[in-house]
Coordinates of C-alpha atoms in Angstrom, one line a residue:
M1 CA 40.3 28.4 23.3
E2 CA 36.9 30.2 23.5
L3 CA 34.7 29.7 20.5
S4 CA 33.1 32.8 19.0
K5 CA 29.3 33.2 18.9
V6 CA 29.3 32.7 15.2
T7 CA 31.3 29.5 15.5
L8 CA 28.9 28.2 18.1
E9 CA 25.9 28.9 15.9
I10 CA 27.5 27.1 13.0
F11 CA 28.3 24.0 15.1
S12 CA 24.7 24.1 16.5
K13 CA 23.2 24.2 13.1
L14 CA 25.4 21.4 11.8
E15 CA 24.6 19.3 14.9
H16 CA 20.9 19.9 14.5
K17 CA 21.1 18.9 10.8
W18 CA 23.1 15.8 11.6
L19 CA 20.7 14.7 14.4
S20 CA 17.6 15.4 12.2
H21 CA 19.1 13.2 9.5
Y22 CA 20.0 10.5 12.0
E23 CA 16.6 10.5 13.5
T24 CA 14.8 10.4 10.1
N25 CA 17.2 7.8 8.8
N26 CA 16.2 5.3 11.4
K27 CA 12.5 5.5 10.8
T28 CA 10.6 2.7 9.3
R29 CA 8.7 3.9 6.2
I30 CA 5.1 2.6 5.6
L31 CA 2.9 3.3 2.6
S32 CA -0.8 2.5 3.0
I33 CA -3.4 2.6 0.2
D34 CA -7.1 2.6 1.0
G35 CA -9.8 0.6 -0.8
G36 CA -13.0 2.2 -2.1
G37 CA -14.5 2.3 -5.5
T38 CA -13.2 0.7 -8.7
T39 CA -11.2 3.5 -10.4
A40 CA -8.6 4.5 -7.9
I41 CA -8.6 8.0 -9.2
V42 CA -7.3 9.6 -6.0
A43 CA -4.8 6.9 -5.0
G44 CA -3.6 6.5 -8.6
A45 CA -2.9 10.2 -9.1
S46 CA -1.1 10.3 -5.7
L47 CA 1.1 7.3 -6.5
I48 CA 2.1 8.7 -9.8
H49 CA 3.0 12.0 -8.3
L50 CA 4.8 10.3 -5.5
E51 CA 7.0 8.2 -7.9
D52 CA 7.6 11.2 -10.1
Q53 CA 8.8 13.3 -7.1
I54 CA 11.0 10.4 -5.9
R55 CA 12.7 10.2 -9.3
L56 CA 13.1 14.0 -9.5
Q57 CA 14.4 14.6 -6.0
S58 CA 16.7 11.5 -5.9
S59 CA 18.0 12.3 -9.4
D60 CA 17.3 8.7 -10.3
P61 CA 15.0 8.2 -13.3
Q62 CA 14.8 4.5 -12.6
A63 CA 13.8 4.8 -9.0
H64 CA 10.6 3.0 -7.8
I65 CA 8.3 3.7 -4.9
A66 CA 9.3 0.3 -3.3
D67 CA 13.0 1.5 -3.2
F68 CA 12.0 4.1 -0.5
F69 CA 9.5 2.3 1.6
D70 CA 10.0 -0.6 4.0
I71 CA 6.5 -2.1 3.8
I72 CA 3.4 -1.4 1.6
A73 CA -0.2 -2.2 2.6
G74 CA -3.4 -2.0 0.6
T75 CA -7.1 -2.9 0.7
G76 CA -9.5 -3.5 -2.2
I77 CA -8.4 -1.7 -5.4
G78 CA -5.6 -0.1 -3.2
A79 CA -4.3 -3.7 -2.6
I80 CA -4.1 -4.3 -6.4
L81 CA -2.0 -1.1 -6.7
A82 CA 0.1 -2.1 -3.7
A83 CA 0.7 -5.6 -5.1
M84 CA 1.6 -4.3 -8.5
I85 CA 4.3 -1.9 -7.3
T86 CA 5.8 -4.5 -5.0
A87 CA 5.6 -7.6 -7.3
A88 CA 9.1 -8.5 -8.4
D89 CA 10.5 -9.4 -11.8
A90 CA 13.1 -12.2 -12.3
F91 CA 15.8 -9.9 -11.1
G92 CA 14.1 -8.9 -7.9
R93 CA 13.1 -5.4 -9.1
P94 CA 9.6 -4.0 -9.2
L95 CA 7.6 -5.5 -12.1
Y96 CA 5.5 -2.3 -12.5
T97 CA 6.0 1.4 -12.1
A98 CA 3.2 3.4 -10.4
R99 CA 2.4 4.9 -13.8
D100 CA 2.2 1.4 -15.4
S101 CA 0.0 0.1 -12.6
V102 CA -2.5 3.0 -12.9
R103 CA -2.5 2.8 -16.7
L104 CA -3.2 -0.9 -16.7
I105 CA -6.1 -0.6 -14.1
T106 CA -7.5 2.3 -16.2
E107 CA -7.2 0.5 -19.5
R108 CA -8.6 -2.8 -18.3
N109 CA -11.1 -1.4 -15.8
S110 CA -14.1 -2.6 -17.8
E111 CA -12.6 -6.2 -17.7
L112 CA -11.7 -6.0 -14.0
Y113 CA -15.2 -4.9 -13.2
K114 CA -17.3 -6.4 -16.0
V115 CA -20.9 -5.8 -15.2
K116 CA -23.3 -8.7 -15.5
R117 CA -27.0 -8.9 -14.6
S118 CA -28.7 -11.6 -12.6
G119 CA -31.7 -12.3 -10.5
L120 CA -35.4 -11.8 -11.3
F121 CA -35.8 -9.7 -14.4
R122 CA -32.0 -9.3 -14.3
R123 CA -32.2 -6.4 -11.9
C124 CA -29.3 -7.4 -9.8
R125 CA -26.1 -5.7 -10.9
R126 CA -23.0 -7.7 -10.2
F127 CA -19.4 -8.0 -11.5
S128 CA -18.0 -11.0 -13.4
S129 CA -15.7 -13.1 -11.2
R130 CA -14.3 -14.9 -14.2
S131 CA -13.4 -11.7 -16.0
M132 CA -11.6 -10.3 -12.9
N133 CA -9.8 -13.6 -12.3
N134 CA -8.4 -13.6 -15.9
V135 CA -7.1 -10.0 -15.7
L136 CA -5.4 -10.5 -12.3
K137 CA -3.8 -13.7 -13.5
Q138 CA -2.3 -11.9 -16.5
V139 CA -1.1 -9.0 -14.3
F140 CA 0.7 -11.2 -11.8
E141 CA 2.6 -13.6 -14.0
R142 CA 6.2 -13.7 -15.1
K143 CA 6.3 -14.2 -18.8
E144 CA 10.0 -14.9 -18.8
E145 CA 9.2 -17.9 -16.6
N146 CA 6.6 -19.4 -18.9
G147 CA 3.8 -17.4 -17.3
R148 CA 4.5 -18.6 -13.7
L149 CA 1.9 -17.0 -11.4
L150 CA 3.6 -14.9 -8.7
T151 CA 3.0 -15.5 -5.0
L152 CA 3.4 -13.4 -1.8
K153 CA 7.0 -14.5 -1.7
D154 CA 7.7 -13.0 -5.1
T155 CA 7.6 -9.4 -3.9
C156 CA 10.6 -7.0 -3.6
K157 CA 9.3 -5.5 -0.3
P158 CA 7.1 -6.7 2.5
L159 CA 3.4 -6.6 1.5
L160 CA 0.3 -6.6 3.7
I161 CA -3.3 -7.1 2.4
P162 CA -6.4 -7.8 4.5
C163 CA -9.7 -9.6 3.7
F164 CA -12.4 -11.0 5.9
D165 CA -12.7 -14.8 6.2
L166 CA -16.2 -16.1 6.5
K167 CA -15.0 -19.5 7.7
S168 CA -13.4 -18.1 10.8
S169 CA -15.5 -14.9 11.0
A170 CA -12.4 -12.9 11.5
P171 CA -10.0 -10.7 9.6
F172 CA -7.4 -12.6 7.5
V173 CA -4.2 -10.6 6.8
F174 CA -1.9 -11.8 4.0
S175 CA 1.8 -10.9 4.6
R176 CA 5.0 -11.8 2.9
A177 CA 6.5 -12.5 6.3
D178 CA 4.0 -15.3 6.9
A179 CA 4.4 -16.6 3.4
S180 CA 8.2 -16.9 4.0
E181 CA 7.6 -19.0 7.1
S182 CA 5.5 -21.7 5.4
P183 CA 3.9 -22.5 2.1
S184 CA 0.7 -22.9 4.1
F185 CA 0.6 -19.1 4.3
D186 CA 1.8 -18.3 0.8
F187 CA -0.8 -17.5 -1.7
E188 CA -0.8 -16.5 -5.4
L189 CA -0.9 -12.7 -5.7
W190 CA -3.9 -12.7 -8.0
K191 CA -5.9 -14.7 -5.4
V192 CA -4.8 -12.3 -2.6
C193 CA -6.1 -9.3 -4.7
R194 CA -9.2 -11.1 -5.7
A195 CA -10.0 -11.9 -2.0
T196 CA -9.6 -8.3 -0.8
S197 CA -11.8 -7.1 -3.7
A198 CA -14.7 -9.4 -3.1
T199 CA -17.3 -6.8 -2.2
P200 CA -20.4 -8.7 -1.1
K201 CA -22.7 -6.4 -3.1
H202 CA -20.9 -7.1 -6.3
F203 CA -19.1 -10.5 -6.0
R204 CA -19.8 -13.8 -4.4
P205 CA -17.4 -14.9 -1.6
F206 CA -14.0 -16.0 -3.1
N207 CA -13.0 -19.5 -2.0
F208 CA -9.3 -20.4 -2.4
T209 CA -6.3 -22.2 -0.8
S210 CA -2.6 -21.6 -0.2
V211 CA 0.0 -22.8 -2.6
D212 CA 0.3 -26.1 -0.7
G213 CA -3.5 -26.5 -0.3
N214 CA -3.3 -26.7 3.5
T215 CA -4.9 -23.3 4.3
S216 CA -8.3 -22.4 2.9
C217 CA -10.3 -19.2 3.0
S218 CA -13.7 -18.0 2.0
A219 CA -13.0 -14.3 1.5
V220 CA -15.0 -11.1 1.2
D221 CA -13.9 -7.5 0.8
G222 CA -11.1 -6.4 3.2
G223 CA -12.7 -3.0 3.3
L224 CA -15.4 -4.4 5.6
V225 CA -12.9 -4.6 8.5
M226 CA -10.1 -2.3 7.5
N227 CA -10.7 -0.1 4.5
N228 CA -7.6 1.9 5.7
P229 CA -4.9 -0.8 6.4
T230 CA -2.6 1.6 8.2
A231 CA -3.4 0.2 11.6
A232 CA -2.6 -3.3 10.5
A233 CA 0.7 -2.2 8.9
V234 CA 1.7 -0.3 12.1
T235 CA 0.9 -3.3 14.3
H236 CA 2.8 -5.6 11.9
V237 CA 5.9 -3.4 12.0
L238 CA 6.0 -2.9 15.7
H239 CA 5.7 -6.7 16.4
N240 CA 8.2 -7.7 13.7
K241 CA 11.6 -7.1 15.4
R242 CA 13.5 -9.3 13.0
D243 CA 12.7 -7.1 9.9
F244 CA 12.1 -3.8 11.7
P245 CA 14.5 -3.9 14.7
S246 CA 14.6 -0.1 15.1
A247 CA 10.8 0.3 15.3
N248 CA 10.0 0.4 19.0
G249 CA 7.1 2.9 18.9
I250 CA 5.1 5.0 16.6
E251 CA 7.7 7.8 16.9
D252 CA 10.0 5.5 14.9
L253 CA 7.6 5.4 11.9
M254 CA 7.1 7.5 8.8
V255 CA 3.6 6.7 7.4
L256 CA 2.1 7.9 4.2
S257 CA -1.6 7.0 3.8
F258 CA -3.5 7.5 0.5
G259 CA -7.3 7.5 0.5
N260 CA -9.5 6.9 -2.4
G261 CA -11.9 9.8 -2.2
S262 CA -15.4 10.0 -0.7
L263 CA -16.2 6.7 -2.3
S264 CA -14.4 5.1 0.6
A265 CA -16.1 7.2 3.3
G266 CA -19.0 4.9 3.8
A267 CA -16.8 1.9 4.3
S268 CA -14.4 3.8 6.6
E269 CA -17.1 4.2 9.2
N270 CA -16.6 0.7 10.4
S271 CA -12.9 0.5 9.6
N272 CA -9.8 1.2 11.7
R273 CA -9.0 4.8 10.9
S274 CA -5.5 6.1 11.7
T275 CA -5.0 9.0 14.0
P276 CA -2.7 12.0 13.3
S277 CA -0.3 10.9 16.0
V278 CA 0.5 7.8 13.9
V279 CA 0.3 9.0 10.3
D280 CA 2.7 11.7 9.1
I281 CA 0.5 12.6 6.1
V282 CA -2.9 11.4 5.1
L283 CA -4.4 12.2 1.7
D284 CA -8.1 11.4 2.0
G285 CA -9.0 13.0 -1.3
A286 CA -12.5 14.0 -0.3
F287 CA -12.4 16.8 -2.8
G288 CA -10.3 14.9 -5.4
L289 CA -13.1 13.6 -7.6
G290 CA -12.2 15.6 -10.6
T291 CA -9.2 15.1 -12.9
K292 CA -6.0 13.8 -11.5
K293 CA -4.3 17.2 -11.8
E294 CA -7.2 18.9 -10.0
M295 CA -6.9 16.5 -7.1
L296 CA -3.2 17.3 -6.6
K297 CA -4.1 21.1 -6.6
E298 CA -6.8 20.7 -4.0
M299 CA -6.0 21.8 -0.5
G300 CA -5.1 18.9 1.8
L301 CA -7.2 17.5 4.5
E302 CA -5.9 16.5 7.9
S303 CA -7.6 13.6 9.7
L304 CA -8.6 14.5 13.3
P305 CA -9.7 12.2 16.1
F306 CA -13.3 10.9 16.0
G307 CA -13.5 11.2 12.2
G308 CA -13.0 15.0 12.1
K309 CA -11.3 16.8 9.2
R310 CA -9.4 20.0 8.9
L311 CA -8.6 21.9 5.7
L312 CA -4.9 22.7 5.4
T313 CA -3.1 25.5 3.6
E314 CA -1.0 23.1 1.5
T315 CA -2.2 21.3 -1.6
N316 CA -2.1 17.5 -1.8
G317 CA 0.7 17.8 -4.3
D318 CA 2.7 20.1 -2.0
R319 CA 2.3 17.7 0.9
I320 CA 3.5 14.7 -1.2
E321 CA 6.5 16.8 -2.3
S322 CA 7.4 17.7 1.3
F323 CA 7.1 14.1 2.4
V324 CA 9.3 12.9 -0.5
Q325 CA 12.0 15.5 0.5
R326 CA 12.2 13.7 3.9
L327 CA 12.0 10.3 2.3
V328 CA 14.8 10.9 -0.2
A329 CA 17.0 12.4 2.6
T330 CA 17.0 9.0 4.3
G331 CA 18.1 7.2 1.2
K332 CA 16.8 3.9 -0.2
T333 CA 15.5 1.3 2.3
S334 CA 17.6 -1.5 3.6
T335 CA 14.8 -3.9 4.4
P336 CA 15.8 -7.4 3.3
S337 CA 14.4 -8.1 -0.2
S338 CA 14.9 -11.9 0.1
P339 CA 11.8 -13.5 1.4
G340 CA 13.9 -16.2 3.0
K341 CA 15.1 -13.7 5.6
E342 CA 11.6 -13.0 6.9
S343 CA 10.0 -14.9 9.6
A344 CA 7.8 -12.7 11.7
V345 CA 4.1 -13.3 12.1
T346 CA 1.5 -10.5 12.4
P347 CA -0.3 -10.8 15.8
L348 CA -3.8 -10.2 14.6
D349 CA -7.0 -12.3 15.0
N350 CA -6.2 -15.8 13.7
G351 CA -2.5 -14.9 13.6
R352 CA -2.3 -14.0 9.9

């Protein structure tokens, strides 16, 4: 029997809708948060809006960002945020919401970055390592387990954070996958965040070891080598077939990258910047230095090759909402939450 033109159009639309859902549903979802500055105004506002939209569009008031991403990466203060929204409680659920994370960083910012003077005539402005250490330890502990300090294995989703190791003169990338393979690559989360935040101008190099004491590192700011950790996250996913078997190329990825405003621009000159062909949406926040609401109302910027920028017609808030629509359509992620199931190693300099 011959189908009418209307019937064919209906089937065509249904087929297109099904294929679009199928293609999107198989994509690996990456969230990347840049370093830069000490306040995280841009990234913080973006994360809160992202989580609010996820809860609104999924009709789940308890949903977390980690529920809808397969891997989360961060550098500097972006790494602190990334670690907070992936750190797991005793039940394997995220320990902090995005709003809780941003509020804590805001309320305790003067402790995280406590200014102290040193040098001749006390002209050298540095931050107190002891003060930051104390805050990070309190952030990454499980009070229900007598204050046990969390490690890379205690995350509900894969986490990727870079620093630069002065001992090997090479990037050192912390990952939950490596931590699951061996305690020699498992580090306490507060130390990981401390390492990637050790900006040479403000902190001394941070010396620390793995949980078993077999791996040592003398770390400085991860932003020196990859202020935007998107490239490291993409490389990790494409070489990690056990956890991301469907990711065969960049066309299989959905990437959301949050910048931290113009404060990170200087550091990004020597970092690995992502190209539009890899990243679905990039919020650089170059204009977002006012209030959080103003940042979301600013017109978005598209990153172009060779460091170029193009002003878009959509606001930052609109772009996040559009991305979440695609994100929620795919459903919650199925990436194994048990660290015992991970065994892939990121193929970067020094293998970490």
